[in-house]
């Protein structure tokens, strides 16, 4: 449907919540024709199904009664005309619906069948309910996030659902799609949030194995243990983020903060004096507002940036210059990423699912007896 490197690739998304829809949105952002299959019971004729759920942007929709034989045949008909299918149900659900991997691959042997779960398709927790916070807890990732002496801090649901889940599902299905061009065969991709989240911590596990990381939060270089990798409150109650790791960047940070050459300032790696250093930094930051400090530090090689709220980020000049956020339908949302030199992603497309698409999708894909499918209730004009 859209422009981008995946133009010509068709994706069927069995509607769900969270990481599955986000993965499908990313594929749509990259130019794939994504058709979201909604449950007929969740759709009402003529009603738009997108609203402010931006993960539905750039997709087409069709509402199907998955429990009816005719509805199941509609989905299998879509499978025959598609390259990728994404589903995020508990293990065994699509099999019971007659839409599992065996059913779909029998109709389209080249299909890449992507499965998104929290715990994976097998294992003692496979059939258990869960959410991001539990998935990242069991991998050790949650334990590592927070300040020394305090409880673990929840990083919203970015780390598990979207980084450990959606992104690994996308990498998996695109890798399988690339392989299918050579082998002529599709396959099943099992993307579990626990697997992806654990994989994301590979760098930290390397530090741990090398004795350069303590298995105690808030005591290490990258977890606020070091005073030159932390956030500091400014005079107006806002914050600046400091990540001055390398010596040359640290030196620039100290200079711009106004502490260069100041008597008694501990050396960067005098870990025993880090509490003293932290207080010196904190006292300096409290002398100006966040925006005043931002003018001091940006642009520079100090690796310091203002901490912006979600709404503030829309209008920050560094974001507006690169069009990091776009406005579609009167609503601000993050622009598609990454960017390509020849096959630019579509940023002017439909921001969310419009209503009334079921008939159009069936007609466009060449289904027979569209009126009959709608009259039977196997498909609903959503």
mmCIF file with all atom_site columns, C-alpha atoms in Angstrom, residues 29 31 55 125 149 152 160 172 179 194 198 205 254 261 274 278 286 313 326 328-329 363 368:
data_model
loop_
_atom_site.group_PDB
_atom_site.id
_atom_site.type_symbol
_atom_site.label_atom_id
_atom_site.label_alt_id
_atom_site.label_comp_id
_atom_site.label_asym_id
_atom_site.label_entity_id
_atom_site.label_seq_id
_atom_site.pdbx_PDB_ins_code
_atom_site.Cartn_x
_atom_site.Cartn_y
_atom_site.Cartn_z
_atom_site.occupancy
_atom_site.B_iso_or_equiv
_atom_site.pdbx_formal_charge
_atom_site.auth_seq_id
_atom_site.auth_comp_id
_atom_site.auth_asym_id
_atom_site.auth_atom_id
_atom_site.pdbx_PDB_model_num
ATOM 1  C CA . UNK A 1 29  ? 5.649   2.212   8.126  1.00 0.00 ? 29  UNK A CA 1
ATOM 2  C CA . UNK A 1 31  ? 5.755   0.188   3.075  1.00 0.00 ? 31  UNK A CA 1
ATOM 3  C CA . UNK A 1 55  ? -0.272  1.424   16.135 1.00 0.00 ? 55  UNK A CA 1
ATOM 4  C CA . UNK A 1 125 ? 4.740   -20.594 31.739 1.00 0.00 ? 125 UNK A CA 1
ATOM 5  C CA . UNK A 1 149 ? 19.374  1.091   47.951 1.00 0.00 ? 149 UNK A CA 1
ATOM 6  C CA . UNK A 1 152 ? 13.610  -1.739  40.900 1.00 0.00 ? 152 UNK A CA 1
ATOM 7  C CA . UNK A 1 160 ? 9.750   -5.854  27.228 1.00 0.00 ? 160 UNK A CA 1
ATOM 8  C CA . UNK A 1 172 ? 12.499  -12.557 12.806 1.00 0.00 ? 172 UNK A CA 1
ATOM 9  C CA . UNK A 1 179 ? 15.366  -16.793 3.475  1.00 0.00 ? 179 UNK A CA 1
ATOM 10 C CA . UNK A 1 194 ? 11.449  -13.051 27.590 1.00 0.00 ? 194 UNK A CA 1
ATOM 11 C CA . UNK A 1 198 ? 17.299  -11.354 27.747 1.00 0.00 ? 198 UNK A CA 1
ATOM 12 C CA . UNK A 1 205 ? 26.163  -9.837  30.773 1.00 0.00 ? 205 UNK A CA 1
ATOM 13 C CA . UNK A 1 254 ? 33.059  19.723  33.554 1.00 0.00 ? 254 UNK A CA 1
ATOM 14 C CA . UNK A 1 261 ? 40.074  23.599  37.419 1.00 0.00 ? 261 UNK A CA 1
ATOM 15 C CA . UNK A 1 274 ? 31.862  9.673   43.718 1.00 0.00 ? 274 UNK A CA 1
ATOM 16 C CA . UNK A 1 278 ? 27.789  13.910  42.675 1.00 0.00 ? 278 UNK A CA 1
ATOM 17 C CA . UNK A 1 286 ? 20.743  23.862  40.866 1.00 0.00 ? 286 UNK A CA 1
ATOM 18 C CA . UNK A 1 313 ? 9.511   16.773  22.720 1.00 0.00 ? 313 UNK A CA 1
ATOM 19 C CA . UNK A 1 326 ? 4.615   14.292  12.461 1.00 0.00 ? 326 UNK A CA 1
ATOM 20 C CA . UNK A 1 328 ? -1.634  13.529  10.946 1.00 0.00 ? 328 UNK A CA 1
ATOM 21 C CA . UNK A 1 329 ? -5.335  14.102  11.400 1.00 0.00 ? 329 UNK A CA 1
ATOM 22 C CA . UNK A 1 363 ? -12.980 -6.556  -3.590 1.00 0.00 ? 363 UNK A CA 1
ATOM 23 C CA . UNK A 1 368 ? -15.848 -13.941 -4.955 1.00 0.00 ? 368 UNK A CA 1
#
